[in-house]
XYZ file of C-alpha atoms in Angstrom:
379
model
C 96.676 67.209 55.742
C 98.468 71.011 57.450
C 97.666 72.059 60.413
C 96.341 76.106 59.907
C 98.197 78.777 61.432
C 98.667 82.564 61.613
C 101.072 84.730 63.445
C 100.053 86.212 66.160
C 98.466 89.433 66.141
C 99.859 90.942 69.057
C 103.510 90.812 67.971
C 103.226 90.931 63.813
C 104.851 94.028 62.187
C 101.960 96.037 60.532
C 102.466 98.349 57.865
C 103.074 100.830 60.102
C 105.917 98.978 60.889
C 105.749 98.548 64.545
C 103.782 95.483 66.507
C 100.552 95.710 67.208
C 101.005 96.357 70.662
C 103.186 99.580 70.226
C 100.671 100.563 67.066
C 98.904 104.018 68.405
C 95.919 102.432 68.332
C 96.375 99.519 70.583
C 99.669 101.155 72.978
C 97.242 101.789 75.745
C 96.508 98.373 76.409
C 99.744 96.701 74.708
C 101.680 98.949 78.022
C 98.714 97.794 80.283
C 99.701 94.294 79.620
C 102.910 94.110 77.945
C 103.629 91.336 80.330
C 101.180 89.016 79.057
C 101.555 90.459 75.179
C 105.372 89.400 74.880
C 106.199 86.642 74.006
C 108.841 85.011 76.945
C 108.750 86.846 80.548
C 109.682 85.851 83.789
C 107.857 87.165 87.472
C 109.266 87.659 90.398
C 107.413 88.303 94.813
C 108.480 89.437 97.784
C 109.127 87.621 100.757
C 108.033 90.322 102.218
C 106.408 92.720 101.239
C 106.736 96.738 101.964
C 103.616 97.904 103.974
C 102.774 101.006 102.871
C 99.601 102.940 104.515
C 97.480 105.619 102.862
C 98.249 109.148 104.538
C 96.930 111.702 102.287
C 99.069 114.905 101.255
C 96.352 117.042 99.855
C 98.630 119.973 99.202
C 99.598 116.898 95.817
C 96.221 117.220 94.129
C 96.333 120.778 94.385
C 99.287 120.986 92.517
C 97.832 122.328 88.982
C 100.140 120.078 87.291
C 98.686 117.294 88.996
C 95.626 117.922 87.652
C 96.403 119.299 84.836
C 98.390 115.906 83.888
C 96.436 113.407 86.104
C 93.213 114.467 83.908
C 95.594 113.588 79.726
C 94.279 110.924 78.377
C 97.723 109.886 78.058
C 97.541 109.797 81.858
C 97.164 105.842 83.516
C 98.502 105.738 87.269
C 100.571 108.335 89.473
C 101.770 107.415 92.504
C 103.730 109.489 95.191
C 105.741 107.812 98.572
C 108.000 108.514 101.718
C 109.069 105.907 104.195
C 105.959 103.724 104.086
C 103.818 106.468 103.568
C 101.480 106.692 100.796
C 100.913 110.300 100.392
C 98.922 110.758 97.058
C 97.665 108.587 93.945
C 95.766 108.465 91.412
C 94.474 106.056 88.273
C 92.258 105.874 85.002
C 89.331 104.482 84.723
C 91.202 101.631 82.976
C 93.292 101.163 85.354
C 93.981 100.727 89.109
C 96.777 99.921 92.064
C 96.625 96.194 91.182
C 97.461 96.423 87.387
C 101.175 96.245 85.694
C 102.076 98.449 83.711
C 105.197 98.393 80.958
C 107.816 101.002 83.077
C 110.240 100.575 79.491
C 113.752 102.629 80.173
C 112.676 102.923 84.162
C 114.354 99.423 84.070
C 117.719 100.747 83.160
C 118.039 102.017 86.782
C 117.992 98.421 88.183
C 121.824 98.137 86.584
C 122.851 100.812 89.173
C 122.167 98.546 91.763
C 123.777 95.576 90.099
C 126.971 97.158 88.507
C 126.968 98.927 92.250
C 127.260 95.759 93.827
C 129.467 94.824 91.399
C 131.722 97.314 91.810
C 132.165 97.898 95.300
C 132.767 93.794 95.095
C 135.753 94.238 93.150
C 134.220 92.107 90.786
C 134.104 94.448 88.103
C 136.596 97.622 87.642
C 134.710 101.118 85.526
C 138.088 101.733 83.266
C 137.414 97.917 82.014
C 137.126 97.635 78.372
C 134.165 95.876 77.650
C 135.760 93.790 75.162
C 138.132 91.918 78.304
C 134.926 91.468 80.075
C 132.522 89.840 77.294
C 135.390 88.176 74.160
C 132.660 88.086 71.632
C 131.396 91.598 71.338
C 131.262 93.598 68.636
C 133.720 96.724 67.819
C 130.650 98.761 68.661
C 131.718 98.427 72.461
C 134.512 95.700 72.426
C 137.289 99.675 73.011
C 134.257 101.122 75.404
C 134.923 101.941 79.072
C 131.713 100.347 81.291
C 131.737 103.287 82.998
C 130.885 105.179 79.978
C 128.672 102.419 79.187
C 127.426 102.791 81.750
C 126.180 107.127 81.413
C 125.507 106.658 77.621
C 128.736 108.037 76.376
C 129.714 105.244 73.370
C 128.760 105.842 69.937
C 128.676 103.057 67.152
C 126.112 102.634 65.193
C 122.652 101.865 67.044
C 119.977 104.530 66.642
C 117.213 104.724 68.798
C 115.409 107.637 66.767
C 111.556 106.232 67.076
C 110.340 108.536 64.143
C 112.722 105.781 62.224
C 110.562 102.629 61.777
C 114.020 100.815 60.264
C 115.663 102.279 63.949
C 118.550 99.360 64.881
C 115.494 100.070 68.267
C 112.693 98.056 66.618
C 115.205 95.233 64.933
C 116.039 94.562 67.948
C 112.694 93.965 69.313
C 113.302 90.651 68.004
C 115.938 89.722 69.574
C 113.794 90.163 73.102
C 110.468 89.070 72.363
C 108.599 92.162 71.647
C 107.262 91.188 67.501
C 108.187 88.301 65.205
C 111.615 88.113 63.744
C 111.297 88.468 59.442
C 113.374 85.704 59.489
C 114.903 83.092 62.342
C 114.863 84.602 65.367
C 117.886 86.052 66.969
C 118.811 85.614 71.085
C 120.033 88.958 72.132
C 123.905 88.260 72.930
C 124.036 87.985 69.184
C 122.339 91.020 68.541
C 124.070 92.957 70.832
C 127.160 91.591 69.652
C 126.771 92.775 65.711
C 126.884 96.529 66.966
C 129.712 98.236 64.854
C 131.327 101.148 65.000
C 129.210 104.012 63.652
C 129.991 105.235 59.620
C 133.187 106.685 59.557
C 134.232 106.458 63.300
C 137.357 105.151 64.166
C 136.257 104.154 67.662
C 133.422 104.546 70.012
C 134.967 108.046 71.717
C 131.925 110.306 71.925
C 132.396 113.648 71.002
C 129.118 115.163 71.052
C 129.443 117.099 74.797
C 125.999 115.369 76.107
C 125.776 111.627 76.882
C 124.106 109.346 73.704
C 121.380 107.137 74.331
C 121.411 103.373 73.801
C 119.368 100.781 75.001
C 121.952 98.338 73.721
C 124.006 100.005 76.556
C 122.007 98.066 79.294
C 122.191 94.872 77.988
C 125.834 95.370 77.548
C 125.560 95.543 81.053
C 123.619 92.670 81.432
C 125.928 90.899 79.616
C 128.649 92.108 81.806
C 126.283 91.115 85.220
C 125.837 87.975 83.668
C 129.614 87.400 83.040
C 131.305 89.012 86.681
C 128.678 88.640 88.864
C 128.568 84.297 89.654
C 125.174 84.125 89.835
C 121.919 83.594 86.552
C 120.694 87.208 85.774
C 117.653 86.101 87.696
C 118.822 85.500 90.358
C 119.336 89.344 90.899
C 115.606 90.304 89.185
C 114.241 87.689 92.526
C 116.663 89.525 95.349
C 115.504 92.897 93.376
C 111.788 91.833 94.465
C 112.847 91.182 97.978
C 114.344 94.400 98.380
C 111.893 96.550 96.874
C 109.076 94.412 98.991
C 106.739 94.267 95.860
C 102.593 93.261 96.322
C 102.166 92.416 93.557
C 104.913 90.892 90.989
C 108.052 92.513 89.408
C 107.107 90.697 85.892
C 110.489 90.813 83.249
C 110.460 89.946 79.579
C 113.499 88.245 78.961
C 114.495 86.632 75.515
C 113.831 83.023 74.186
C 116.915 82.104 76.317
C 115.681 83.346 79.279
C 118.468 87.306 79.098
C 116.398 89.186 81.301
C 115.644 92.542 79.011
C 116.975 94.724 81.374
C 116.788 97.575 78.937
C 112.943 98.183 79.204
C 111.855 95.020 80.050
C 109.458 95.480 83.491
C 106.758 95.423 84.078
C 105.385 96.963 87.725
C 102.314 98.534 89.298
C 102.614 102.229 90.320
C 102.782 101.665 94.423
C 105.521 98.720 93.107
C 107.503 101.099 91.353
C 107.469 103.076 93.842
C 108.728 101.091 96.064
C 111.247 99.804 93.608
C 112.096 103.715 93.272
C 112.679 103.862 97.200
C 115.635 101.704 97.108
C 117.427 104.332 95.640
C 115.341 106.790 98.259
C 117.026 104.455 100.740
C 120.872 104.279 98.840
C 120.690 101.014 97.692
C 119.178 99.533 101.268
C 116.189 97.004 100.661
C 113.336 96.281 103.640
C 115.253 94.231 105.250
C 117.987 97.413 106.027
C 120.241 94.755 103.792
C 122.589 95.995 100.520
C 121.611 95.266 96.992
C 123.016 98.132 95.450
C 125.753 100.068 96.395
C 125.087 103.897 98.667
C 129.096 104.866 97.691
C 128.363 103.788 93.948
C 124.908 105.959 94.387
C 126.196 108.674 95.840
C 129.059 108.792 93.576
C 126.021 108.732 90.714
C 125.021 111.668 92.486
C 127.899 113.382 91.902
C 128.674 112.536 88.996
C 127.763 111.452 84.993
C 126.895 113.138 81.324
C 125.141 115.803 80.130
C 122.202 115.510 78.754
C 120.877 116.940 75.350
C 118.481 119.875 75.322
C 115.639 119.589 76.889
C 116.556 117.545 79.269
C 120.230 119.387 79.801
C 120.097 120.643 82.948
C 120.022 116.641 83.835
C 122.998 114.755 83.827
C 122.986 110.647 82.505
C 125.198 109.063 85.561
C 125.332 105.609 85.240
C 121.552 104.394 84.213
C 119.974 107.134 85.579
C 118.904 110.460 85.134
C 120.347 113.246 87.784
C 120.294 116.737 88.952
C 122.341 115.810 91.427
C 119.809 115.421 94.733
C 117.294 113.188 92.857
C 117.656 109.578 91.104
C 115.005 108.602 88.022
C 114.510 107.472 84.666
C 112.260 107.829 82.136
C 110.411 104.894 79.643
C 109.783 105.424 76.346
C 105.804 106.337 76.151
C 105.275 108.730 78.634
C 106.470 107.407 82.254
C 109.099 109.007 84.738
C 109.681 108.477 87.740
C 111.966 110.478 90.409
C 113.497 109.368 93.825
C 115.009 111.809 96.405
C 117.047 110.088 99.256
C 117.524 113.172 100.921
C 113.451 113.395 101.537
C 112.950 110.003 101.209
C 110.197 110.821 98.804
C 109.780 108.848 95.528
C 107.232 109.379 92.890
C 105.691 108.227 89.521
C 103.868 108.935 86.926
C 102.450 106.242 84.149
C 100.511 107.416 80.839
C 100.548 105.370 77.186
C 101.096 108.410 74.049
C 99.203 107.392 71.853
C 100.863 109.579 69.135
C 101.956 107.745 65.966
C 105.740 106.995 67.582
C 104.540 106.939 70.975
C 107.591 110.093 71.942
C 107.300 113.652 72.581
C 110.433 115.345 73.940
C 107.612 118.379 74.999
C 105.650 115.510 77.149
C 108.846 114.962 79.434
C 109.778 118.547 81.128
C 106.800 119.669 83.048
C 106.172 115.698 84.302
C 109.900 116.196 85.175
C 109.417 119.092 86.964
C 106.440 118.509 88.354
C 107.865 114.829 90.056
C 111.193 116.738 91.262
C 108.908 119.216 92.825
C 106.861 116.874 95.100
C 109.715 115.014 95.732
C 111.120 118.034 96.804
C 108.043 118.486 98.776
C 107.849 121.786 97.259
C-alpha cells in the first residue's frame, strides 16, 4: 500500500509563483521563522558572548523617524549599540529579543570579511578572473574580475527584479532549499554555473554607470572562498559566530549539499545582528581582538566602490557592502537594514517584513538608511 504524501506547504509554490513563506499573507511568519522553514540549515554558537548592557540614550526614541518607523505594521525590531552599551532596542508585539529574524542580503557582508582575509593572505587576487579560480563556471562570470564580482559590477543574464515572478532570483531559491523545485532539485553550484551572458552582450562589462545588483555574485564569492580558502565554509561561519560573540545561534540556510547561502541565508536576533555589525565597526576584529576580516580591506571598502542606482545614488556598492565613505551597511529583501560606523563604534539595525505583494518597496529604504546613518554618527 502506497504511503500518501503532500508537498511541504511552506515551500510549495502557489498561484502568485512564490513559496508560501514568501507570499504576502504568510511572509511575516516566514521571516520570523526562516531558520525553521528552509529545507536545509546549519547553526553556530559563540564560545564567548559579547556582553551588552542597557545604557539607554533617550535621544533615540525621541526622534520622529524612530517613532514613525517603529510604529509601522511592518516593523519587527530595532537595536542600537556602541561597544558593550545597548543604547536602544524596541520590538513589535509578535517579536522579541530572543527571536531570530531573516536578515536576507545583510548576509552578504560576511563575504567582505572572508574575502578580505583571503586577499590579505595572498590566496586570491582582486584582478583574477573567476574562470581561472572556478573552471566549471559559465560565461556569465568566467571572464569577470573578482573585484567586479565583489562590487556588483558584472553584467550577465541573472535577473533580480522582485516584481517579475519568473526572475532568476526565484529560480535560485529552488537551488537553495527556499522553495520546492518544479523538477529535479538543482544544487546551488550547478545553478550558478548555468548563468550566461546577458542577451546580446559579448562580455560581462557593466557600462551602466551604476552597480547591477545580483545575489548570484555573492554565491560565486562563496565558491571562490571554498576553492582558495583551504577550509570548509562552515569553519568560516563558526569563526564568524565567535568573532561577533553572538548570544543566540547564527543560523545559515544551505543547499542540499550543505553549501551556505551567503547571499541571504543568515538569521539572527536584533542584538546579534548588531554584534555581527560590530565586527565591521571594529575594522574586522573579533571580540577577542584577533582579526577575522581585514582592516586594510575594510579601509579600501570605505574608499572605493561603484555608485548605486537611485534612490540610493549617494551610496556606493563596495566589496559586498553599501557605503558612503563613513559607514558600512547593507539592506535585505523585505525591509531590513544595518549600519556600522567605525568612527563612532556605533551599530544600528532595523528588522521589518514588507507585506505588500512583492516584498520590496524602493521608497521604504531611503528614510530608514538616513535614520540609522544619523544615529550611528551621533546626530
